[in-house]
mmCIF file of C-alpha atoms and ligand atoms in Angstrom:
data_model
loop_
_atom_site.group_PDB
_atom_site.id
_atom_site.type_symbol
_atom_site.label_atom_id
_atom_site.label_comp_id
_atom_site.label_asym_id
_atom_site.label_seq_id
_atom_site.Cartn_x
_atom_site.Cartn_y
_atom_site.Cartn_z
ATOM 1 C CA MET A 1 4.561 -26.566 7.938
ATOM 2 C CA THR A 2 5.902 -24.246 5.213
ATOM 3 C CA LYS A 3 2.320 -23.245 4.398
ATOM 4 C CA VAL A 4 1.782 -22.388 8.051
ATOM 5 C CA ARG A 5 4.929 -20.233 8.095
ATOM 6 C CA SER A 6 3.917 -18.582 4.864
ATOM 7 C CA LEU A 7 0.539 -17.718 6.364
ATOM 8 C CA LEU A 8 2.311 -16.420 9.449
ATOM 9 C CA TYR A 9 4.365 -13.947 7.402
ATOM 10 C CA MET A 10 1.247 -12.743 5.607
ATOM 11 C CA ALA A 11 -0.573 -12.398 8.932
ATOM 12 C CA MET A 12 2.396 -10.416 10.299
ATOM 13 C CA MET A 13 2.173 -8.022 7.354
ATOM 14 C CA THR A 14 -1.601 -7.693 7.794
ATOM 15 C CA THR A 15 -0.993 -6.925 11.489
ATOM 16 C CA ILE A 16 1.478 -4.173 10.568
ATOM 17 C CA ILE A 17 -1.128 -2.648 8.207
ATOM 18 C CA ILE A 18 -3.752 -2.748 10.973
ATOM 19 C CA ILE A 19 -1.366 -1.246 13.558
ATOM 20 C CA LEU A 20 -0.543 1.631 11.191
ATOM 21 C CA GLY A 21 -4.292 2.213 10.988
ATOM 22 C CA LEU A 22 -4.334 2.970 14.729
ATOM 23 C CA ILE A 23 -2.484 6.215 14.052
ATOM 24 C CA PRO A 24 -5.166 8.901 13.706
ATOM 25 C CA ALA A 25 -5.920 10.289 10.267
ATOM 26 C CA ILE A 26 -5.549 13.946 9.368
ATOM 27 C CA PRO A 27 -8.880 15.061 7.870
ATOM 28 C CA LEU A 28 -8.888 17.536 5.013
ATOM 29 C CA GLY A 29 -11.674 20.053 4.720
ATOM 30 C CA PHE A 30 -11.912 20.155 0.932
ATOM 31 C CA ILE A 31 -12.127 16.415 0.083
ATOM 32 C CA PRO A 32 -13.614 13.490 2.044
ATOM 33 C CA VAL A 33 -10.283 11.648 2.037
ATOM 34 C CA PRO A 34 -7.896 11.957 4.985
ATOM 35 C CA ILE A 35 -4.120 11.715 5.191
ATOM 36 C CA VAL A 36 -3.376 8.280 6.679
ATOM 37 C CA LEU A 37 -0.307 6.212 7.526
ATOM 38 C CA GLN A 38 -1.912 2.895 6.642
ATOM 39 C CA ASN A 39 -0.788 3.059 3.009
ATOM 40 C CA LEU A 40 2.814 2.837 4.263
ATOM 41 C CA GLY A 41 1.966 -0.734 5.341
ATOM 42 C CA ILE A 42 0.627 -1.480 1.856
ATOM 43 C CA MET A 43 3.885 -0.289 0.260
ATOM 44 C CA LEU A 44 5.919 -2.317 2.772
ATOM 45 C CA ALA A 45 3.959 -5.447 1.834
ATOM 46 C CA GLY A 46 5.381 -5.079 -1.691
ATOM 47 C CA VAL A 47 9.010 -4.870 -0.583
ATOM 48 C CA LEU A 48 9.111 -7.232 2.384
ATOM 49 C CA LEU A 49 6.957 -10.027 0.956
ATOM 50 C CA ASN A 50 6.851 -11.094 -2.674
ATOM 51 C CA GLY A 51 4.046 -9.737 -4.866
ATOM 52 C CA LYS A 52 1.723 -12.678 -4.370
ATOM 53 C CA LYS A 53 2.094 -12.885 -0.603
ATOM 54 C CA GLY A 54 2.026 -9.090 -0.263
ATOM 55 C CA THR A 55 -1.236 -8.907 -2.146
ATOM 56 C CA MET A 56 -2.608 -11.828 -0.128
ATOM 57 C CA SER A 57 -1.781 -9.907 3.056
ATOM 58 C CA VAL A 58 -3.809 -6.925 1.753
ATOM 59 C CA ILE A 59 -6.693 -9.246 0.837
ATOM 60 C CA LEU A 60 -6.496 -10.791 4.317
ATOM 61 C CA PHE A 61 -6.692 -7.251 5.710
ATOM 62 C CA LEU A 62 -9.875 -6.636 3.669
ATOM 63 C CA ILE A 63 -11.380 -9.966 4.770
ATOM 64 C CA LEU A 64 -10.679 -9.162 8.433
ATOM 65 C CA GLY A 65 -12.270 -5.777 7.818
ATOM 66 C CA LEU A 66 -15.559 -7.561 7.141
ATOM 67 C CA VAL A 67 -15.786 -8.421 10.831
ATOM 68 C CA ILE A 68 -13.530 -5.990 12.711
ATOM 69 C CA PRO A 69 -12.720 -2.282 12.219
ATOM 70 C CA VAL A 70 -9.286 -2.445 10.580
ATOM 71 C CA PHE A 71 -9.165 0.874 8.753
ATOM 72 C CA THR A 72 -7.838 4.152 10.126
ATOM 73 C CA GLY A 73 -10.490 5.706 12.339
ATOM 74 C CA GLY A 74 -12.308 2.383 12.762
ATOM 75 C CA GLY A 75 -13.753 1.898 9.285
ATOM 76 C CA MET A 76 -14.762 -1.539 8.052
ATOM 77 C CA THR A 77 -14.375 -3.006 4.575
ATOM 78 C CA VAL A 78 -18.001 -2.787 3.411
ATOM 79 C CA SER A 79 -18.453 0.831 4.505
ATOM 80 C CA VAL A 80 -15.064 1.908 3.103
ATOM 81 C CA LEU A 81 -15.682 0.155 -0.218
ATOM 82 C CA SER A 82 -18.969 1.964 -0.567
ATOM 83 C CA GLY A 83 -17.521 5.363 0.320
ATOM 84 C CA PRO A 84 -15.310 8.068 -1.184
ATOM 85 C CA THR A 85 -12.021 6.249 -0.438
ATOM 86 C CA ALA A 86 -12.920 2.972 -2.187
ATOM 87 C CA GLY A 87 -10.701 3.725 -5.195
ATOM 88 C CA TYR A 88 -7.553 4.002 -3.074
ATOM 89 C CA VAL A 89 -8.383 0.802 -1.206
ATOM 90 C CA LEU A 90 -9.095 -1.152 -4.404
ATOM 91 C CA ALA A 91 -5.767 0.061 -5.779
ATOM 92 C CA TRP A 92 -4.040 -1.116 -2.559
ATOM 93 C CA VAL A 93 -4.766 -4.726 -3.550
ATOM 94 C CA PHE A 94 -2.492 -4.419 -6.612
ATOM 95 C CA VAL A 95 0.288 -2.350 -5.030
ATOM 96 C CA PRO A 96 2.456 -5.250 -3.704
ATOM 97 C CA LEU A 97 2.212 -7.110 -7.040
ATOM 98 C CA LEU A 98 3.127 -3.984 -9.010
ATOM 99 C CA ILE A 99 5.986 -2.901 -6.713
ATOM 100 C CA ASP A 100 7.465 -6.396 -6.547
ATOM 101 C CA GLY A 101 7.081 -6.869 -10.316
ATOM 102 C CA GLY A 102 8.694 -3.482 -10.958
ATOM 103 C CA LEU A 103 11.621 -4.139 -8.602
ATOM 104 C CA LYS A 104 12.253 -7.564 -10.173
ATOM 105 C CA ARG A 105 12.648 -5.969 -13.627
ATOM 106 C CA PHE A 106 15.819 -4.254 -12.428
ATOM 107 C CA LYS A 107 18.436 -6.703 -11.198
ATOM 108 C CA LYS A 108 20.884 -4.279 -9.590
ATOM 109 C CA THR A 109 18.394 -1.729 -8.440
ATOM 110 C CA SER A 110 19.838 1.572 -7.251
ATOM 111 C CA PHE A 111 18.207 3.540 -4.462
ATOM 112 C CA ILE A 112 16.898 6.101 -6.953
ATOM 113 C CA SER A 113 15.344 3.537 -9.321
ATOM 114 C CA MET A 114 13.804 1.718 -6.341
ATOM 115 C CA PHE A 115 12.401 5.033 -5.127
ATOM 116 C CA PHE A 116 10.792 5.730 -8.502
ATOM 117 C CA ILE A 117 9.285 2.236 -8.835
ATOM 118 C CA ILE A 118 7.792 2.440 -5.331
ATOM 119 C CA PHE A 119 6.657 6.025 -5.957
ATOM 120 C CA ILE A 120 4.911 5.170 -9.249
ATOM 121 C CA PHE A 121 3.090 2.070 -7.984
ATOM 122 C CA GLY A 122 2.794 2.810 -4.257
ATOM 123 C CA ALA A 123 1.828 6.481 -4.453
ATOM 124 C CA LEU A 124 0.972 7.783 -7.968
ATOM 125 C CA PHE A 125 -1.019 4.719 -9.070
ATOM 126 C CA VAL A 126 -3.060 4.702 -5.840
ATOM 127 C CA ASP A 127 -3.688 8.443 -5.885
ATOM 128 C CA ILE A 128 -4.799 8.366 -9.546
ATOM 129 C CA ILE A 129 -7.205 5.438 -9.088
ATOM 130 C CA GLY A 130 -8.405 7.066 -5.867
ATOM 131 C CA SER A 131 -8.974 10.379 -7.679
ATOM 132 C CA ILE A 132 -10.970 8.717 -10.484
ATOM 133 C CA TRP A 133 -13.271 7.020 -7.957
ATOM 134 C CA LEU A 134 -13.551 10.188 -5.869
ATOM 135 C CA SER A 135 -14.505 12.165 -8.967
ATOM 136 C CA MET A 136 -17.301 9.705 -9.833
ATOM 137 C CA TYR A 137 -18.461 9.294 -6.231
ATOM 138 C CA SER A 138 -18.488 12.971 -5.296
ATOM 139 C CA HIS A 139 -19.524 14.234 -8.755
ATOM 140 C CA ILE A 140 -16.540 16.530 -9.034
ATOM 141 C CA PRO A 141 -14.645 16.999 -12.321
ATOM 142 C CA LEU A 142 -11.704 14.614 -12.712
ATOM 143 C CA PRO A 143 -9.112 17.401 -13.098
ATOM 144 C CA THR A 144 -10.350 18.963 -9.829
ATOM 145 C CA SER A 145 -10.155 15.590 -8.107
ATOM 146 C CA LEU A 146 -6.641 14.961 -9.449
ATOM 147 C CA ILE A 147 -5.452 18.421 -8.422
ATOM 148 C CA SER A 148 -6.904 18.086 -4.919
ATOM 149 C CA ASN A 149 -5.047 14.780 -4.547
ATOM 150 C CA LEU A 150 -1.752 16.644 -4.923
ATOM 151 C CA VAL A 151 -2.154 17.313 -1.201
ATOM 152 C CA PHE A 152 -1.186 13.666 -0.567
ATOM 153 C CA LEU A 153 2.067 13.856 -2.485
ATOM 154 C CA PRO A 154 4.355 15.260 0.261
ATOM 155 C CA GLY A 155 3.207 12.669 2.840
ATOM 156 C CA ASP A 156 3.094 9.816 0.350
ATOM 157 C CA THR A 157 6.588 10.725 -0.863
ATOM 158 C CA LEU A 158 7.868 10.478 2.728
ATOM 159 C CA LYS A 159 6.248 7.016 3.013
ATOM 160 C CA VAL A 160 7.912 6.023 -0.272
ATOM 161 C CA ILE A 161 11.292 7.169 1.096
ATOM 162 C CA VAL A 162 10.797 5.093 4.272
ATOM 163 C CA THR A 163 9.727 2.073 2.185
ATOM 164 C CA THR A 164 12.708 2.503 -0.161
ATOM 165 C CA LEU A 165 15.141 2.748 2.775
ATOM 166 C CA ILE A 166 13.717 -0.423 4.349
ATOM 167 C CA SER A 167 13.688 -2.202 0.994
ATOM 168 C CA TYR A 168 17.233 -1.086 0.181
ATOM 169 C CA LYS A 169 18.590 -2.292 3.512
ATOM 170 C CA TYR A 170 16.485 -5.355 4.293
ATOM 171 C CA GLY A 171 14.160 -6.111 1.361
ATOM 172 C CA GLU A 172 16.240 -8.752 -0.382
ATOM 173 C CA ASN A 173 17.284 -10.559 2.810
ATOM 174 C CA PHE A 174 13.712 -10.641 3.970
ATOM 175 C CA LYS A 175 12.457 -11.883 0.598
ATOM 176 C CA LEU A 176 15.127 -14.600 0.496
ATOM 177 C CA LEU A 177 13.978 -15.767 3.909
ATOM 178 C CA ILE A 178 10.346 -15.765 2.825
ATOM 179 C CA ASN A 179 11.022 -17.446 -0.532
ATOM 180 C CA ARG A 180 12.926 -20.223 1.188
ATOM 181 C CA ILE A 181 9.631 -21.212 2.746
ATOM 182 C CA ASP A 182 7.606 -20.919 -0.494
HETATM 183 C C1 LIG B 201 -9.764 4.692 4.396
HETATM 184 O O1 LIG B 201 -9.385 4.417 5.532
HETATM 185 O O2 LIG B 201 -10.951 4.957 4.130
HETATM 186 C C2 LIG B 201 -8.766 4.699 3.259
HETATM 187 C C3 LIG B 201 -8.064 6.004 3.214
HETATM 188 C C4 LIG B 201 -7.248 6.174 1.941
HETATM 189 C C5 LIG B 201 -6.426 7.435 1.985
HETATM 190 C C6 LIG B 201 -5.603 7.640 0.743
HETATM 191 S S1 LIG B 201 -4.316 6.430 0.556
HETATM 192 C C7 LIG B 201 -3.440 7.426 -0.583
HETATM 193 C C8 LIG B 201 -3.596 8.855 -0.117
HETATM 194 N N1 LIG B 201 -2.586 9.169 0.861
HETATM 195 C C9 LIG B 201 -3.105 9.478 2.033
HETATM 196 O O3 LIG B 201 -2.426 9.804 3.034
HETATM 197 N N2 LIG B 201 -4.434 9.411 1.984
HETATM 198 C C10 LIG B 201 -4.881 8.983 0.682
#
């Protein structure tokens, strides 16, 4: 029964990620990577579930993407993982583990320290891995790729603020509830 509930929470998180993917992307002319809202769901998986379950919910998302179009704009896992945005998506798998691990290091986490942990692992880490892949895939110099990814920082920072607010207010209660059914 607890396993079933555990799966249910992961499925709920996966559903949130998919729903966020229904919001249209903003394409950018100068790189083949759009601004999306779906990565907000990935960050939330790290603060609402524990690292293991959060990462499992991202993996479940990728598995579902093998058969249905779960990505923003209707992309599927195989096509996305063989395209210019693969680096970001591969990094997504580790985001919940890294955010949860980072938050656990600080017992009495202040809003500011939570913000920085979520920013480093939920935004910077993803954008750097994404830039490295993009540079190799599109044959553009790494510094150019990294600089062009600065365009994501304002939007990603807003997503980090939303995630931090939710984590600050509800994260621990939610995690306690989830861990009770571990
Ligand atoms: C896809 O659907 O192909 C994945 C898109 C990845 C977009 C990345 S996630 C981090 C950065 N922030 C954004 O808003 N877009 C990029």
